């Protein structure tokens, strides 16, 4: 039963996409401060996670939620060339494969297992148990998560490759935007610049 419209299904936001800071769903857009839980506001959540192999525990390095309006403003700093490069990279490398389709079918039957969706790098296929740093991303609408292409996990190996696809002009623009708009402490700004912002 393939979902011919490819419409995302709305599910409750799982705890792995709660803010670590508040232990609750993200309340506000990082950039404009808009209330994210009310109504039909669309937004993206990104969390960068460090995993300690020996202790099998994790730390969230940074996390944020940003509304689609602000995300679009942010995307406008990307050059056409960089955008095209990233799009091609995802088309050629993202593993929207049999396993993924199986998860979507389960979702259509009312079973959403977020850990399965985040069990390996969407690009490289590396299991999360073999990674020390990765990012997870999700798309949400108000107090629900929209599941289809997202949520997913990207390991740092693939993130490094994506950063290589960006032109210097795009990197300058991205850094300028982070400086100007993201109300983050300097060390987090640096981390965000080093790893990039999800571009989907
Ligand atoms: Zn916003």
mmCIF file of C-alpha atoms and ligand atoms in Angstrom:
data_model
loop_
_atom_site.group_PDB
_atom_site.id
_atom_site.type_symbol
_atom_site.label_atom_id
_atom_site.label_comp_id
_atom_site.label_asym_id
_atom_site.label_seq_id
_atom_site.Cartn_x
_atom_site.Cartn_y
_atom_site.Cartn_z
ATOM 1 C CA UNK A 1 0.000 0.000 0.000
ATOM 2 C CA UNK A 2 2.148 2.699 -1.259
ATOM 3 C CA UNK A 3 1.196 6.193 -0.379
ATOM 4 C CA UNK A 4 0.689 7.482 -3.884
ATOM 5 C CA UNK A 5 0.389 11.121 -2.839
ATOM 6 C CA UNK A 6 3.538 10.791 -0.778
ATOM 7 C CA UNK A 7 1.921 12.896 1.859
ATOM 8 C CA UNK A 8 3.578 12.898 5.255
ATOM 9 C CA UNK A 9 1.583 11.375 8.094
ATOM 10 C CA UNK A 10 1.231 13.318 11.304
ATOM 11 C CA UNK A 11 2.348 11.623 14.501
ATOM 12 C CA UNK A 12 2.958 12.778 18.058
ATOM 13 C CA UNK A 13 6.390 14.338 18.409
ATOM 14 C CA UNK A 14 8.632 11.658 19.926
ATOM 15 C CA UNK A 15 10.772 12.469 22.959
ATOM 16 C CA UNK A 16 13.955 12.219 20.903
ATOM 17 C CA UNK A 17 12.850 15.459 19.224
ATOM 18 C CA UNK A 18 11.969 17.260 22.440
ATOM 19 C CA UNK A 19 14.253 20.060 23.523
ATOM 20 C CA UNK A 20 16.850 18.665 25.920
ATOM 21 C CA UNK A 21 16.862 21.993 27.641
ATOM 22 C CA UNK A 22 13.188 21.938 28.608
ATOM 23 C CA UNK A 23 12.385 18.233 28.246
ATOM 24 C CA UNK A 24 9.326 19.319 26.263
ATOM 25 C CA UNK A 25 8.536 20.010 22.601
ATOM 26 C CA UNK A 26 10.304 23.062 21.156
ATOM 27 C CA UNK A 27 8.200 26.099 22.017
ATOM 28 C CA UNK A 28 9.694 28.846 19.849
ATOM 29 C CA UNK A 29 11.443 29.492 16.557
ATOM 30 C CA UNK A 30 15.136 30.042 17.186
ATOM 31 C CA UNK A 31 15.144 33.033 14.873
ATOM 32 C CA UNK A 32 11.814 34.896 15.105
ATOM 33 C CA UNK A 33 10.517 33.536 18.400
ATOM 34 C CA UNK A 34 7.182 32.493 16.912
ATOM 35 C CA UNK A 35 5.129 30.044 18.963
ATOM 36 C CA UNK A 36 5.621 26.648 17.316
ATOM 37 C CA UNK A 37 3.096 24.575 19.213
ATOM 38 C CA UNK A 38 0.055 26.627 18.364
ATOM 39 C CA UNK A 39 -1.863 26.144 15.152
ATOM 40 C CA UNK A 40 -0.324 24.901 11.929
ATOM 41 C CA UNK A 41 3.109 26.484 12.033
ATOM 42 C CA UNK A 42 5.562 24.389 10.060
ATOM 43 C CA UNK A 43 9.082 24.091 11.367
ATOM 44 C CA UNK A 44 12.238 22.025 11.311
ATOM 45 C CA UNK A 45 14.057 20.552 14.280
ATOM 46 C CA UNK A 46 17.734 19.761 14.174
ATOM 47 C CA UNK A 47 19.808 18.211 16.919
ATOM 48 C CA UNK A 48 23.515 17.411 16.819
ATOM 49 C CA UNK A 49 24.416 14.504 19.040
ATOM 50 C CA UNK A 50 27.625 13.095 20.401
ATOM 51 C CA UNK A 51 27.575 9.449 21.339
ATOM 52 C CA UNK A 52 29.993 7.855 23.773
ATOM 53 C CA UNK A 53 30.708 4.342 22.591
ATOM 54 C CA UNK A 54 32.112 3.143 25.898
ATOM 55 C CA UNK A 55 29.211 4.368 27.967
ATOM 56 C CA UNK A 56 26.557 4.019 25.284
ATOM 57 C CA UNK A 57 25.240 7.389 26.389
ATOM 58 C CA UNK A 58 24.691 10.548 24.349
ATOM 59 C CA UNK A 59 24.990 14.315 24.725
ATOM 60 C CA UNK A 60 23.157 16.863 22.626
ATOM 61 C CA UNK A 61 25.776 19.270 21.299
ATOM 62 C CA UNK A 62 23.255 21.743 19.938
ATOM 63 C CA UNK A 63 19.593 21.792 19.125
ATOM 64 C CA UNK A 64 17.138 24.200 17.616
ATOM 65 C CA UNK A 65 13.800 24.527 15.920
ATOM 66 C CA UNK A 66 13.281 27.042 13.124
ATOM 67 C CA UNK A 67 10.020 27.966 11.383
ATOM 68 C CA UNK A 68 9.719 27.508 7.610
ATOM 69 C CA UNK A 69 9.608 31.274 6.963
ATOM 70 C CA UNK A 70 12.940 31.742 8.714
ATOM 71 C CA UNK A 71 14.323 28.585 7.139
ATOM 72 C CA UNK A 72 13.486 29.975 3.705
ATOM 73 C CA UNK A 73 15.233 33.235 4.521
ATOM 74 C CA UNK A 74 18.196 31.200 5.605
ATOM 75 C CA UNK A 75 18.144 29.148 2.407
ATOM 76 C CA UNK A 76 18.247 32.333 0.348
ATOM 77 C CA UNK A 77 21.930 32.710 1.262
ATOM 78 C CA UNK A 78 22.712 29.474 -0.580
ATOM 79 C CA UNK A 79 23.887 29.933 -4.134
ATOM 80 C CA UNK A 80 21.977 28.169 -6.913
ATOM 81 C CA UNK A 81 25.041 26.068 -7.508
ATOM 82 C CA UNK A 82 25.289 24.940 -3.893
ATOM 83 C CA UNK A 83 21.583 24.123 -3.778
ATOM 84 C CA UNK A 84 21.828 22.102 -6.966
ATOM 85 C CA UNK A 85 24.873 20.256 -5.633
ATOM 86 C CA UNK A 86 23.103 19.327 -2.416
ATOM 87 C CA UNK A 87 19.964 18.247 -4.230
ATOM 88 C CA UNK A 88 21.955 16.002 -6.537
ATOM 89 C CA UNK A 89 23.874 14.589 -3.593
ATOM 90 C CA UNK A 90 20.645 13.615 -1.825
ATOM 91 C CA UNK A 91 19.058 12.196 -4.957
ATOM 92 C CA UNK A 92 22.096 10.063 -5.650
ATOM 93 C CA UNK A 93 22.955 9.019 -2.113
ATOM 94 C CA UNK A 94 19.971 9.085 0.224
ATOM 95 C CA UNK A 95 18.769 5.611 1.083
ATOM 96 C CA UNK A 96 15.050 5.867 0.702
ATOM 97 C CA UNK A 97 15.229 2.134 0.236
ATOM 98 C CA UNK A 98 13.249 -0.989 0.972
ATOM 99 C CA UNK A 99 13.782 -0.713 4.717
ATOM 100 C CA UNK A 100 12.556 2.859 4.658
ATOM 101 C CA UNK A 101 9.489 1.934 2.630
ATOM 102 C CA UNK A 102 8.746 -0.772 5.147
ATOM 103 C CA UNK A 103 8.816 1.819 7.940
ATOM 104 C CA UNK A 104 6.453 4.047 5.957
ATOM 105 C CA UNK A 105 4.077 1.132 5.452
ATOM 106 C CA UNK A 106 4.121 0.421 9.161
ATOM 107 C CA UNK A 107 3.439 4.076 9.790
ATOM 108 C CA UNK A 108 0.416 3.886 7.501
ATOM 109 C CA UNK A 109 -0.769 1.008 9.659
ATOM 110 C CA UNK A 110 -0.454 3.246 12.686
ATOM 111 C CA UNK A 111 2.920 2.032 13.982
ATOM 112 C CA UNK A 112 5.614 4.671 14.307
ATOM 113 C CA UNK A 113 8.944 3.504 15.711
ATOM 114 C CA UNK A 114 11.175 6.541 15.739
ATOM 115 C CA UNK A 115 14.257 4.568 16.829
ATOM 116 C CA UNK A 116 13.985 2.495 13.657
ATOM 117 C CA UNK A 117 13.784 5.655 11.542
ATOM 118 C CA UNK A 118 16.937 6.897 13.233
ATOM 119 C CA UNK A 119 18.785 3.582 13.342
ATOM 120 C CA UNK A 120 21.337 4.406 10.656
ATOM 121 C CA UNK A 121 22.742 7.216 8.496
ATOM 122 C CA UNK A 122 20.275 7.986 5.694
ATOM 123 C CA UNK A 123 23.227 8.548 3.346
ATOM 124 C CA UNK A 124 25.912 6.033 4.305
ATOM 125 C CA UNK A 125 23.798 3.385 5.975
ATOM 126 C CA UNK A 126 26.177 3.303 8.939
ATOM 127 C CA UNK A 127 24.416 1.999 12.066
ATOM 128 C CA UNK A 128 24.072 4.589 14.817
ATOM 129 C CA UNK A 129 25.884 2.211 17.174
ATOM 130 C CA UNK A 130 29.042 2.725 15.085
ATOM 131 C CA UNK A 131 28.923 6.519 15.045
ATOM 132 C CA UNK A 132 30.209 9.029 17.546
ATOM 133 C CA UNK A 133 28.663 12.179 16.032
ATOM 134 C CA UNK A 134 25.540 12.650 14.014
ATOM 135 C CA UNK A 135 22.553 14.905 13.512
ATOM 136 C CA UNK A 136 18.875 14.129 13.524
ATOM 137 C CA UNK A 137 16.259 16.195 11.770
ATOM 138 C CA UNK A 138 12.477 16.312 11.684
ATOM 139 C CA UNK A 139 9.710 18.371 10.160
ATOM 140 C CA UNK A 140 6.815 19.364 12.377
ATOM 141 C CA UNK A 141 3.459 21.112 12.145
ATOM 142 C CA UNK A 142 2.288 22.603 15.426
ATOM 143 C CA UNK A 143 2.336 19.849 18.029
ATOM 144 C CA UNK A 144 2.726 17.032 15.451
ATOM 145 C CA UNK A 145 5.618 15.604 13.482
ATOM 146 C CA UNK A 146 5.249 15.054 9.744
ATOM 147 C CA UNK A 147 6.815 11.685 8.944
ATOM 148 C CA UNK A 148 7.819 10.662 5.425
ATOM 149 C CA UNK A 149 11.269 11.705 4.208
ATOM 150 C CA UNK A 150 12.034 12.991 7.651
ATOM 151 C CA UNK A 151 12.762 12.226 10.405
ATOM 152 C CA UNK A 152 16.222 10.993 9.585
ATOM 153 C CA UNK A 153 19.721 10.763 10.877
ATOM 154 C CA UNK A 154 22.902 11.871 9.114
ATOM 155 C CA UNK A 155 26.324 10.840 10.342
ATOM 156 C CA UNK A 156 29.255 13.234 10.379
ATOM 157 C CA UNK A 157 30.975 11.490 7.466
ATOM 158 C CA UNK A 158 28.060 12.431 5.184
ATOM 159 C CA UNK A 159 27.731 15.901 6.755
ATOM 160 C CA UNK A 160 31.387 16.548 5.932
ATOM 161 C CA UNK A 161 30.724 15.571 2.332
ATOM 162 C CA UNK A 162 27.726 17.905 2.167
ATOM 163 C CA UNK A 163 29.769 20.803 3.530
ATOM 164 C CA UNK A 164 32.314 20.170 0.757
ATOM 165 C CA UNK A 165 29.576 20.793 -1.795
ATOM 166 C CA UNK A 166 28.998 24.358 -0.646
ATOM 167 C CA UNK A 167 30.656 27.213 -2.465
ATOM 168 C CA UNK A 168 32.721 29.719 -0.490
ATOM 169 C CA UNK A 169 30.072 32.304 -1.228
ATOM 170 C CA UNK A 170 27.417 30.089 0.329
ATOM 171 C CA UNK A 171 29.555 29.376 3.391
ATOM 172 C CA UNK A 172 30.162 33.122 3.865
ATOM 173 C CA UNK A 173 26.442 33.798 3.522
ATOM 174 C CA UNK A 174 25.551 31.009 5.900
ATOM 175 C CA UNK A 175 28.005 32.226 8.526
ATOM 176 C CA UNK A 176 26.761 35.796 8.154
ATOM 177 C CA UNK A 177 23.190 34.635 8.679
ATOM 178 C CA UNK A 178 24.099 32.636 11.774
ATOM 179 C CA UNK A 179 25.922 35.660 13.221
ATOM 180 C CA UNK A 180 23.114 38.044 12.468
ATOM 181 C CA UNK A 181 20.019 36.084 13.310
ATOM 182 C CA UNK A 182 20.648 33.077 15.468
ATOM 183 C CA UNK A 183 20.574 34.134 19.089
ATOM 184 C CA UNK A 184 23.132 31.566 20.157
ATOM 185 C CA UNK A 185 26.195 31.710 22.382
ATOM 186 C CA UNK A 186 29.452 32.094 20.381
ATOM 187 C CA UNK A 187 30.622 28.506 20.879
ATOM 188 C CA UNK A 188 27.327 27.169 19.550
ATOM 189 C CA UNK A 189 27.489 29.539 16.609
ATOM 190 C CA UNK A 190 30.856 28.103 15.773
ATOM 191 C CA UNK A 191 29.556 24.542 15.984
ATOM 192 C CA UNK A 192 26.638 25.402 13.765
ATOM 193 C CA UNK A 193 28.964 26.976 11.205
ATOM 194 C CA UNK A 194 31.214 23.935 11.270
ATOM 195 C CA UNK A 195 28.413 21.448 10.721
ATOM 196 C CA UNK A 196 25.987 23.485 8.671
ATOM 197 C CA UNK A 197 22.250 23.809 8.835
ATOM 198 C CA UNK A 198 19.940 21.259 7.323
ATOM 199 C CA UNK A 199 19.063 22.214 3.813
ATOM 200 C CA UNK A 200 15.900 20.410 2.887
HETATM 201 ZN ZN1 LIG B 1 10.906 31.879 12.591
#
